[in-house]
Amino acid sequence: MLIKRPRYQTIAENQVTDESVYQNRRQVLKQLGFIGAGALLSPGQSLAFNLFGDDPPGFKTHALSYAKQENDNQTLTPLNKVTSHNNFYEFGTDKADPKANAQAFKVDPWQLQVDGLVENPFSLSLDELYKIAPLEERIYRLRCVEAWSMVIPWIGFPLRALLQKAKPLSSGKYVAFETLYDPKQMPGQASVFRGGGIDYPYVEGLRMDEAAHPLTLLAVGLYGKSLPAQNGAPIRLVVPWKYGFKSIKSLVRIRITDKQPPTTWNLLAPNEYGFYANVNPKVDHPRWSQARERRITTGGLFASNRIDTLPFNGYEEVASLYSGMDLGRSY
Ligand SMILES: Nc1nc2c(c(=O)[nH]1)N[C@H]1C(S)=C(S)[C@@H](COP(=O)(O)O)O[C@H]1N2
Ligand SMILES: [Mo]
């Protein structure tokens, strides 16, 4: 299934499947009709934004601006690695399990329920979700707490567009997310052993200002196509400045709450995984260093580069969300 992309032309099949196409950022952006290279903001330039106002001018290309850094941060992780090295414990705990076990995963029909402290609760089908906002391509780094990382060209729309539609009440301070619970389809949910001891459904949460930040994405595709099951089909969260476990997959519910919601990895090991989980090279995991990471890159199946981890995974424009907080301890 090819996703609908109302804002720009469909790119040809042979271009989509060849990730080398993505390595020339400007060429791709032109193909997708985004720019005008002049619209790019420089890395680290801060964005002022209103929680529910319009996106700042030029925003759509902002996340991509990092891709031009002359270092390892620009090279896309090849599609075959993005789709065969996964964490999706509902389908098993080994990196190859999700691809092996999720192929029959049924994502159509699908409903995403949005409720809680909102003026306008709703439930949307996939087709309706695709129309919430124009789909955009966003090239983001994904930094797993296990100290490996990828660079992935997502297709999606900002979570803030969905929130705007739901109209959160002023009492709504947090956003709670929930993955599908369906042990018949998800072997990890049917067995404590295969599911890594998680009490399913997998749940996550963000503070409202994090959720409404323009970088926070609901992804429905990658590499120009709809999401593979193992990457969280049909719709998943992507929060690029936080450790990967915050980017919850296969969403069925988004609920606005007044209290900080429980989150799966924090419930499992509160001393190892915090609620905020912002990427921070200075705060080590209790059992390993977070100073560097293994970037999964082009080359052979096991090719990777060891590189320094950046604060907020390089998305430093979010730092102001945490001013006054002791990030060293809020991990
Ligand atoms: N429902 C659910 N979401 C999840 C996970 C999971 O096990 N279940 N794993 C998380 C972790 S630890 C990471 S690193 C990313 C991995 O995303 P990817 O497989 O698309 O690279 O998904 C996150 N979202
Ligand atoms: Mo992760």
Coordinates of N, CA and C in Angstrom, one line a residue, residues 21-227:
V21 N 19.1 7.4 -2.9 CA 18.3 8.6 -3.3 C 18.2 9.6 -2.1
Y22 N 18.1 9.0 -0.9 CA 17.9 9.8 0.2 C 19.2 10.5 0.7
Q23 N 20.3 10.0 0.1 CA 21.6 10.6 0.6 C 21.8 12.0 0.1
N24 N 21.2 12.4 -0.9 CA 21.3 13.8 -1.4 C 20.1 14.5 -0.9
R25 N 20.3 15.2 0.2 CA 19.1 15.8 0.9 C 18.4 16.8 0.0
R26 N 19.2 17.6 -0.6 CA 18.5 18.7 -1.3 C 17.7 18.2 -2.5
Q27 N 18.3 17.2 -3.1 CA 17.6 16.6 -4.3 C 16.3 16.0 -3.8
V28 N 16.3 15.3 -2.7 CA 15.1 14.7 -2.2 C 14.0 15.7 -1.8
L29 N 14.5 16.7 -1.1 CA 13.5 17.8 -0.7 C 12.9 18.4 -1.9
K30 N 13.7 18.6 -3.0 CA 13.1 19.2 -4.2 C 12.1 18.2 -4.8
Q31 N 12.5 17.0 -4.8 CA 11.6 16.0 -5.4 C 10.2 16.0 -4.6
L32 N 10.3 16.1 -3.3 CA 9.1 16.1 -2.5 C 8.4 17.4 -2.5
G33 N 9.0 18.4 -3.1 CA 8.4 19.7 -3.2 C 8.4 20.5 -2.0
F34 N 9.3 20.2 -1.1 CA 9.3 21.0 0.2 C 9.9 22.4 0.1
I35 N 11.0 22.5 -0.7 CA 11.8 23.7 -0.6 C 12.3 24.1 -2.0
G36 N 12.8 25.2 -2.2 CA 13.5 26.3 -1.6 C 14.6 26.0 -0.5
A37 N 15.8 25.8 -0.9 CA 16.9 25.5 0.1 C 17.0 26.6 1.1
G38 N 16.6 27.8 0.7 CA 16.6 29.0 1.6 C 15.8 28.8 2.9
A39 N 14.9 27.9 2.8 CA 14.0 27.7 4.0 C 14.7 26.9 5.1
L40 N 15.8 26.4 4.9 CA 16.5 25.7 6.0 C 17.0 26.6 7.1
L41 N 16.8 26.1 8.3 CA 17.3 26.8 9.5 C 18.6 26.2 9.8
S42 N 19.5 26.9 10.5 CA 20.8 26.4 10.8 C 20.6 25.5 12.1
P43 N 21.4 24.5 12.2 CA 21.3 23.6 13.4 C 21.4 24.4 14.7
G44 N 20.6 24.1 15.6 CA 20.7 24.7 16.9 C 19.9 26.0 17.0
Q45 N 19.4 26.5 15.8 CA 18.6 27.7 15.9 C 17.3 27.4 16.6
S46 N 17.0 28.3 17.5 CA 15.8 27.9 18.3 C 14.5 28.3 17.7
L47 N 13.5 27.6 18.0 CA 12.2 27.9 17.4 C 11.2 28.3 18.4
A48 N 10.7 29.5 18.3 CA 9.6 29.9 19.2 C 8.4 29.3 18.6
F49 N 7.5 28.8 19.5 CA 6.3 28.3 18.9 C 5.2 28.3 20.0
N50 N 4.0 28.5 19.6 CA 2.8 28.5 20.5 C 2.4 27.0 20.6
L51 N 1.9 26.6 21.7 CA 1.5 25.3 21.9 C 0.5 24.9 20.8
F52 N -0.5 25.7 20.5 CA -1.4 25.3 19.5 C -1.6 26.3 18.4
G53 N -0.5 27.1 18.2 CA -0.5 28.0 17.1 C 0.0 27.4 15.8
D54 N 0.3 28.2 14.8 CA 0.8 27.6 13.6 C 2.2 27.2 13.7
D55 N 2.7 26.3 12.9 CA 4.1 26.0 12.9 C 4.9 27.2 12.5
P56 N 6.1 27.4 13.1 CA 6.9 28.5 12.7 C 7.3 28.4 11.2
P57 N 7.5 29.5 10.5 CA 7.8 29.5 9.1 C 9.1 28.6 8.9
G58 N 9.1 27.8 7.8 CA 10.3 27.1 7.5 C 10.4 25.8 8.4
F59 N 9.5 25.6 9.3 CA 9.7 24.5 10.2 C 9.8 23.1 9.5
K60 N 9.1 22.9 8.5 CA 9.0 21.6 7.9 C 10.3 21.0 7.5
T61 N 11.3 21.9 7.2 CA 12.6 21.4 6.8 C 13.6 21.5 8.0
H62 N 13.2 21.9 9.1 CA 14.1 22.2 10.2 C 14.8 20.9 10.6
A63 N 14.0 19.9 10.8 CA 14.6 18.6 11.3 C 15.7 18.1 10.3
L64 N 15.4 18.4 9.1 CA 16.3 17.9 8.0 C 17.6 18.7 8.0
S65 N 17.7 19.8 8.6 CA 18.9 20.7 8.5 C 20.1 20.0 9.1
Y66 N 19.8 19.2 10.1 CA 20.9 18.5 10.7 C 21.6 17.5 9.8
A67 N 20.9 17.1 8.8 CA 21.5 16.1 7.9 C 22.7 16.6 7.1
K68 N 22.8 17.9 7.1 CA 23.9 18.4 6.3 C 25.2 18.5 7.1
Q69 N 25.2 18.2 8.4 CA 26.5 18.1 9.1 C 27.4 17.2 8.5
E70 N 28.7 17.6 8.4 CA 29.7 16.8 7.7 C 30.2 15.7 8.6
N71 N 29.4 14.9 9.0 CA 29.9 13.8 9.9 C 28.9 12.6 9.8
D72 N 29.1 11.7 10.7 CA 28.3 10.5 10.6 C 26.8 10.7 10.8
N73 N 26.4 11.9 11.2 CA 25.0 12.1 11.5 C 24.2 12.3 10.2
Q74 N 24.8 12.2 9.1 CA 24.0 12.5 7.9 C 23.6 11.2 7.1
T75 N 24.3 10.2 7.3 CA 24.1 9.0 6.5 C 22.9 8.2 6.9
L76 N 22.0 8.0 6.0 CA 20.8 7.2 6.4 C 21.1 5.8 6.7
T77 N 20.5 5.2 7.6 CA 20.6 3.8 7.9 C 19.8 3.1 6.8
P78 N 20.4 2.1 6.1 CA 19.8 1.4 5.0 C 18.4 0.8 5.4
L79 N 17.5 0.8 4.5 CA 16.1 0.3 4.7 C 16.2 -1.1 5.3
N80 N 17.0 -2.0 4.7 CA 17.0 -3.4 5.2 C 17.4 -3.5 6.7
K81 N 18.2 -2.6 7.2 CA 18.6 -2.6 8.6 C 17.5 -2.0 9.5
V82 N 16.9 -0.9 8.9 CA 15.8 -0.3 9.7 C 14.7 -1.3 9.9
T83 N 14.5 -2.2 9.0 CA 13.4 -3.1 9.1 C 13.7 -4.5 9.6
S84 N 15.0 -4.7 10.0 CA 15.4 -6.1 10.5 C 16.1 -6.1 11.8
H85 N 16.3 -4.9 12.4 CA 17.0 -4.7 13.7 C 16.0 -3.9 14.5
N86 N 15.1 -4.5 15.2 CA 14.0 -3.8 15.9 C 13.9 -4.1 17.3
N87 N 13.3 -3.2 18.1 CA 12.8 -3.5 19.4 C 11.3 -3.3 19.3
F88 N 10.6 -4.4 19.5 CA 9.1 -4.4 19.5 C 8.8 -5.7 20.3
Y89 N 8.8 -5.6 21.6 CA 8.8 -6.8 22.5 C 7.5 -7.6 22.4
E90 N 6.4 -6.9 21.8 CA 5.2 -7.6 21.6 C 5.4 -8.8 20.7
F91 N 6.4 -8.7 19.8 CA 6.7 -9.7 18.9 C 8.0 -10.5 19.2
G92 N 8.5 -10.4 20.4 CA 9.7 -11.1 20.8 C 10.8 -10.1 21.2
T93 N 11.8 -10.6 22.0 CA 12.8 -9.7 22.5 C 14.1 -9.6 21.7
D94 N 14.3 -10.5 20.8 CA 15.5 -10.5 20.0 C 15.3 -9.5 18.8
K95 N 16.4 -8.9 18.4 CA 16.3 -7.8 17.3 C 15.7 -8.3 16.1
A96 N 15.8 -9.6 15.8 CA 15.3 -10.2 14.5 C 13.8 -10.7 14.7
D97 N 13.4 -10.8 15.9 CA 12.0 -11.3 16.2 C 10.9 -10.5 15.6
P98 N 10.9 -9.2 15.7 CA 9.7 -8.4 15.2 C 9.5 -8.7 13.7
K99 N 10.6 -8.7 12.9 CA 10.4 -8.9 11.5 C 9.9 -10.3 11.2
A100 N 10.4 -11.3 12.0 CA 10.0 -12.7 11.8 C 8.6 -12.9 12.2
N101 N 8.2 -12.3 13.3 CA 6.9 -12.6 13.9 C 5.7 -11.7 13.6
A102 N 6.0 -10.5 12.9 CA 5.0 -9.5 12.7 C 4.4 -9.5 11.3
Q103 N 4.9 -10.4 10.5 CA 4.5 -10.3 9.1 C 3.0 -10.4 8.8
A104 N 2.3 -11.2 9.7 CA 0.8 -11.3 9.5 C 0.0 -10.3 10.3
F105 N 0.7 -9.4 10.9 CA 0.0 -8.4 11.8 C -1.0 -7.6 11.0
K106 N -2.2 -7.7 11.5 CA -3.3 -7.0 10.8 C -3.5 -5.6 11.2
V107 N -3.3 -4.7 10.3 CA -3.4 -3.3 10.7 C -4.6 -2.5 10.0
D108 N -5.4 -3.3 9.3 CA -6.5 -2.7 8.6 C -7.7 -3.6 8.8
P109 N -8.8 -3.3 9.4 CA -9.1 -1.9 9.9 C -8.4 -1.6 11.2
W110 N -8.2 -0.3 11.5 CA -7.5 0.2 12.7 C -8.3 1.4 13.2
Q111 N -8.4 1.6 14.5 CA -8.9 2.8 15.0 C -8.0 3.4 16.0
L112 N -7.8 4.7 16.0 CA -7.0 5.3 17.1 C -8.0 6.2 17.8
Q113 N -8.1 6.0 19.1 CA -9.0 6.7 20.0 C -8.3 7.9 20.6
V114 N -8.8 9.0 20.6 CA -8.2 10.2 21.3 C -9.3 10.8 22.2
D115 N -8.9 10.7 23.5 CA -9.9 11.1 24.5 C -9.3 11.6 25.8
G116 N -10.0 11.6 26.9 CA -9.5 12.2 28.1 C -9.9 13.6 28.3
L117 N -9.1 14.4 28.8 CA -9.4 15.8 29.1 C -9.3 16.7 27.8
V118 N -10.3 16.4 26.9 CA -10.4 17.2 25.7 C -11.8 17.6 25.4
E119 N -11.9 18.7 24.7 CA -13.2 19.2 24.3 C -13.9 18.3 23.2
N120 N -13.0 17.7 22.4 CA -13.5 17.0 21.2 C -12.9 15.6 21.1
P121 N -13.4 14.6 21.9 CA -12.8 13.3 21.8 C -13.3 12.7 20.4
F122 N -12.4 11.8 19.9 CA -12.8 11.1 18.6 C -12.0 9.8 18.4
S123 N -12.5 9.1 17.5 CA -11.8 7.8 17.1 C -11.7 7.9 15.6
L124 N -10.5 7.6 15.1 CA -10.3 7.8 13.6 C -9.8 6.5 13.0
S125 N -10.2 6.2 11.8 CA -9.7 5.1 11.0 C -8.4 5.6 10.4
L126 N -7.7 4.6 9.8 CA -6.4 5.0 9.1 C -6.6 6.0 8.1
D127 N -7.6 5.9 7.2 CA -7.8 6.8 6.2 C -8.0 8.2 6.7
E128 N -8.8 8.3 7.8 CA -9.0 9.6 8.4 C -7.8 10.2 9.0
L129 N -6.9 9.3 9.6 CA -5.7 9.7 10.2 C -4.8 10.3 9.2
Y130 N -4.7 9.7 8.0 CA -3.8 10.2 7.0 C -4.2 11.6 6.5
K131 N -5.5 12.0 6.8 CA -5.9 13.3 6.4 C -5.9 14.4 7.5
I132 N -5.4 14.0 8.7 CA -5.3 15.0 9.8 C -4.5 16.2 9.4
A133 N -3.4 15.9 8.7 CA -2.5 17.0 8.3 C -1.7 16.5 7.1
P134 N -1.1 17.4 6.4 CA -0.3 17.0 5.2 C 0.8 16.1 5.7
L135 N 1.1 15.0 5.0 CA 2.2 14.1 5.4 C 3.5 14.7 5.0
E136 N 4.4 14.6 5.9 CA 5.8 15.2 5.6 C 6.8 14.1 5.8
E137 N 8.0 14.3 5.1 CA 9.1 13.5 5.4 C 10.0 14.2 6.4
R138 N 10.4 13.4 7.4 CA 11.3 13.9 8.5 C 12.4 12.9 8.7
I139 N 13.6 13.4 8.4 CA 14.8 12.5 8.7 C 15.3 12.8 10.1
Y140 N 15.1 11.8 10.9 CA 15.5 11.9 12.4 C 16.5 10.8 12.8
R141 N 17.3 11.2 13.7 CA 18.1 10.1 14.4 C 17.3 9.5 15.4
L142 N 17.4 8.1 15.6 CA 16.7 7.4 16.6 C 17.8 6.8 17.5
R143 N 17.9 7.2 18.7 CA 18.9 6.7 19.6 C 18.3 5.8 20.7
C144 N 18.6 4.5 20.6 CA 18.1 3.6 21.6 C 18.9 3.7 22.9
V145 N 18.2 3.5 24.0 CA 18.9 3.5 25.3 C 20.0 2.4 25.4
E146 N 19.9 1.4 24.5 CA 20.9 0.4 24.5 C 22.2 0.8 23.8
A147 N 22.3 2.1 23.4 CA 23.5 2.7 22.8 C 23.8 2.3 21.3
W148 N 22.7 2.0 20.6 CA 22.8 1.9 19.1 C 21.9 3.0 18.6
S149 N 22.1 3.4 17.3 CA 21.3 4.4 16.7 C 21.2 4.2 15.2
M150 N 20.1 4.9 14.7 CA 19.9 4.8 13.2 C 19.5 6.3 12.8
V151 N 19.5 6.5 11.5 CA 19.0 7.7 10.9 C 17.9 7.2 9.9
I152 N 16.7 7.7 10.2 CA 15.5 7.1 9.5 C 14.7 8.2 8.8
P153 N 14.4 8.1 7.6 CA 13.4 9.0 6.9 C 12.0 8.6 7.1
W154 N 11.4 9.2 8.1 CA 10.0 8.9 8.5 C 9.0 9.7 7.5
I155 N 7.8 9.2 7.4 CA 6.7 9.9 6.8 C 5.6 10.0 7.9
G156 N 5.1 11.2 8.1 CA 4.1 11.4 9.2 C 3.6 12.8 9.3
F157 N 3.0 13.1 10.4 CA 2.6 14.5 10.7 C 2.8 14.8 12.1
P158 N 2.9 16.1 12.5 CA 3.2 16.4 13.9 C 2.0 16.0 14.8
L159 N 2.3 15.4 15.9 CA 1.3 15.1 16.9 C 0.4 16.3 17.3
R160 N 1.1 17.5 17.2 CA 0.3 18.7 17.6 C -0.9 18.9 16.7
A161 N -0.9 18.4 15.5 CA -2.0 18.6 14.6 C -3.2 17.8 15.1
L162 N -2.9 16.6 15.7 CA -4.0 15.7 16.2 C -4.5 16.4 17.5
L163 N -3.6 16.9 18.3 CA -4.0 17.5 19.6 C -4.9 18.8 19.3
Q164 N -4.5 19.5 18.3 CA -5.3 20.7 18.0 C -6.7 20.3 17.6
K165 N -6.9 19.2 17.0 CA -8.2 18.7 16.6 C -9.0 18.2 17.8
A166 N -8.3 17.7 18.8 CA -9.0 17.2 20.0 C -9.3 18.3 21.0
K167 N -8.6 19.4 20.9 CA -8.7 20.5 21.8 C -8.6 20.2 23.3
P168 N -7.4 20.0 23.8 CA -7.2 19.6 25.2 C -7.7 20.7 26.1
L169 N -8.3 20.3 27.2 CA -8.7 21.3 28.2 C -7.5 21.8 28.9
S170 N -7.6 23.0 29.6 CA -6.5 23.6 30.3 C -6.0 22.7 31.4
S171 N -6.9 21.8 31.9 CA -6.5 20.9 32.9 C -5.6 19.7 32.4
G172 N -5.5 19.6 31.1 CA -4.8 18.5 30.5 C -3.3 18.8 30.4
K173 N -2.5 18.2 31.3 CA -1.1 18.5 31.4 C -0.2 17.4 30.8
Y174 N -0.7 16.3 30.5 CA 0.1 15.2 30.0 C -0.6 14.4 28.9
V175 N 0.1 13.7 28.1 CA -0.5 12.9 27.1 C -0.1 11.4 27.3
A176 N -1.0 10.5 27.4 CA -0.7 9.1 27.6 C -1.0 8.3 26.3
F177 N -0.1 7.4 26.0 CA -0.1 6.6 24.7 C -0.2 5.2 25.1
E178 N -0.9 4.4 24.2 CA -1.1 3.0 24.4 C -1.0 2.2 23.1
T179 N -0.3 1.1 23.2 CA -0.1 0.2 22.0 C -1.3 -0.8 22.1
L180 N -1.6 -1.3 20.9 CA -2.6 -2.4 20.8 C -2.4 -3.5 21.8
Y181 N -3.4 -4.0 22.4 CA -3.3 -5.2 23.2 C -4.1 -6.3 22.5
D182 N -3.3 -7.3 21.9 CA -3.9 -8.4 21.1 C -3.0 -9.6 21.2
P183 N -3.1 -10.3 22.3 CA -2.2 -11.5 22.5 C -2.3 -12.5 21.4
K184 N -3.4 -12.6 20.7 CA -3.6 -13.5 19.6 C -2.6 -13.2 18.4
Q185 N -2.4 -11.9 18.2 CA -1.5 -11.5 17.2 C -0.1 -11.3 17.7
M186 N 0.1 -11.0 19.0 CA 1.4 -10.6 19.5 C 1.9 -11.6 20.5
P187 N 2.7 -12.5 20.0 CA 3.2 -13.6 20.9 C 3.9 -13.1 22.2
G188 N 4.5 -12.0 22.1 CA 5.1 -11.5 23.4 C 4.1 -11.1 24.4
Q189 N 2.9 -10.8 24.0 CA 1.8 -10.5 25.0 C 1.2 -11.7 25.6
A190 N 1.4 -12.8 24.9 CA 0.8 -14.1 25.3 C 1.7 -14.9 26.2
S191 N 2.9 -14.4 26.3 CA 3.9 -15.2 27.2 C 4.8 -14.2 27.9
V192 N 4.9 -14.3 29.2 CA 5.8 -13.5 29.9 C 7.2 -13.6 29.4
F193 N 7.6 -14.9 29.2 CA 8.9 -15.2 28.7 C 9.3 -14.5 27.4
R194 N 8.4 -14.6 26.4 CA 8.6 -14.1 25.1 C 8.5 -12.5 25.1
G195 N 7.7 -12.0 26.0 CA 7.5 -10.6 26.0 C 8.4 -9.7 26.9
G196 N 9.4 -10.4 27.5 CA 10.4 -9.6 28.2 C 9.9 -9.2 29.6
G197 N 8.8 -9.8 30.1 CA 8.3 -9.5 31.4 C 7.5 -8.2 31.5
I198 N 7.2 -7.6 30.4 CA 6.4 -6.3 30.4 C 5.0 -6.7 30.7
D199 N 4.3 -5.8 31.4 CA 2.9 -5.9 31.7 C 2.2 -5.1 30.6
Y200 N 1.7 -5.9 29.6 CA 1.1 -5.2 28.4 C -0.3 -4.7 28.7
P201 N -0.8 -3.7 28.0 CA -0.2 -3.1 26.8 C 0.9 -2.1 27.2
Y202 N 1.8 -2.0 26.3 CA 3.0 -1.0 26.4 C 2.3 0.3 26.4
V203 N 2.8 1.1 27.4 CA 2.3 2.5 27.6 C 3.4 3.5 27.6
E204 N 3.2 4.7 27.2 CA 4.1 5.8 27.3 C 3.5 7.1 27.6
G205 N 4.3 8.1 27.8 CA 3.7 9.4 28.1 C 4.6 10.6 27.8
L206 N 4.0 11.7 27.6 CA 4.8 12.9 27.4 C 4.1 14.0 28.2
R207 N 4.9 15.1 28.6 CA 4.2 16.3 29.1 C 3.6 17.0 27.9
M208 N 2.6 17.8 28.2 CA 1.8 18.4 27.0 C 2.7 19.3 26.1
D209 N 3.7 20.0 26.7 CA 4.5 20.8 25.9 C 5.5 20.0 25.0
E210 N 5.9 18.8 25.5 CA 6.7 17.9 24.7 C 5.9 17.4 23.6
A211 N 4.7 17.0 23.9 CA 3.8 16.4 22.9 C 3.4 17.4 21.8
A212 N 3.3 18.6 22.2 CA 2.9 19.7 21.2 C 4.1 20.3 20.5
H213 N 5.3 19.9 20.9 CA 6.5 20.4 20.2 C 6.5 20.0 18.7
P214 N 6.8 21.0 17.8 CA 6.8 20.6 16.4 C 7.7 19.5 16.0
L215 N 8.7 19.1 16.7 CA 9.5 17.9 16.3 C 8.8 16.6 16.6
T216 N 7.8 16.6 17.5 CA 7.2 15.3 17.9 C 6.2 14.9 16.8
L217 N 6.5 13.6 16.3 CA 5.9 13.2 15.1 C 5.0 11.9 15.3
L218 N 3.9 11.9 14.6 CA 3.2 10.6 14.5 C 3.6 10.1 13.1
A219 N 4.3 8.9 13.1 CA 4.8 8.4 11.8 C 3.8 7.3 11.3
V220 N 3.6 7.4 10.0 CA 2.7 6.4 9.4 C 3.5 5.7 8.3
G221 N 4.8 6.1 8.1 CA 5.6 5.5 7.0 C 7.1 5.7 7.3
L222 N 7.9 5.0 6.5 CA 9.3 5.3 6.4 C 9.8 5.0 5.0
Y223 N 10.9 5.6 4.6 CA 11.5 5.4 3.3 C 10.4 5.5 2.2
G224 N 9.4 6.4 2.4 CA 8.5 6.7 1.4 C 7.3 5.7 1.3
K225 N 7.2 4.8 2.2 CA 6.1 3.8 2.1 C 5.5 3.7 3.5
S226 N 4.3 3.0 3.6 CA 3.6 2.9 4.8 C 4.5 2.0 5.8
L227 N 4.3 2.2 7.1 CA 5.2 1.6 8.1 C 5.2 0.1 8.0

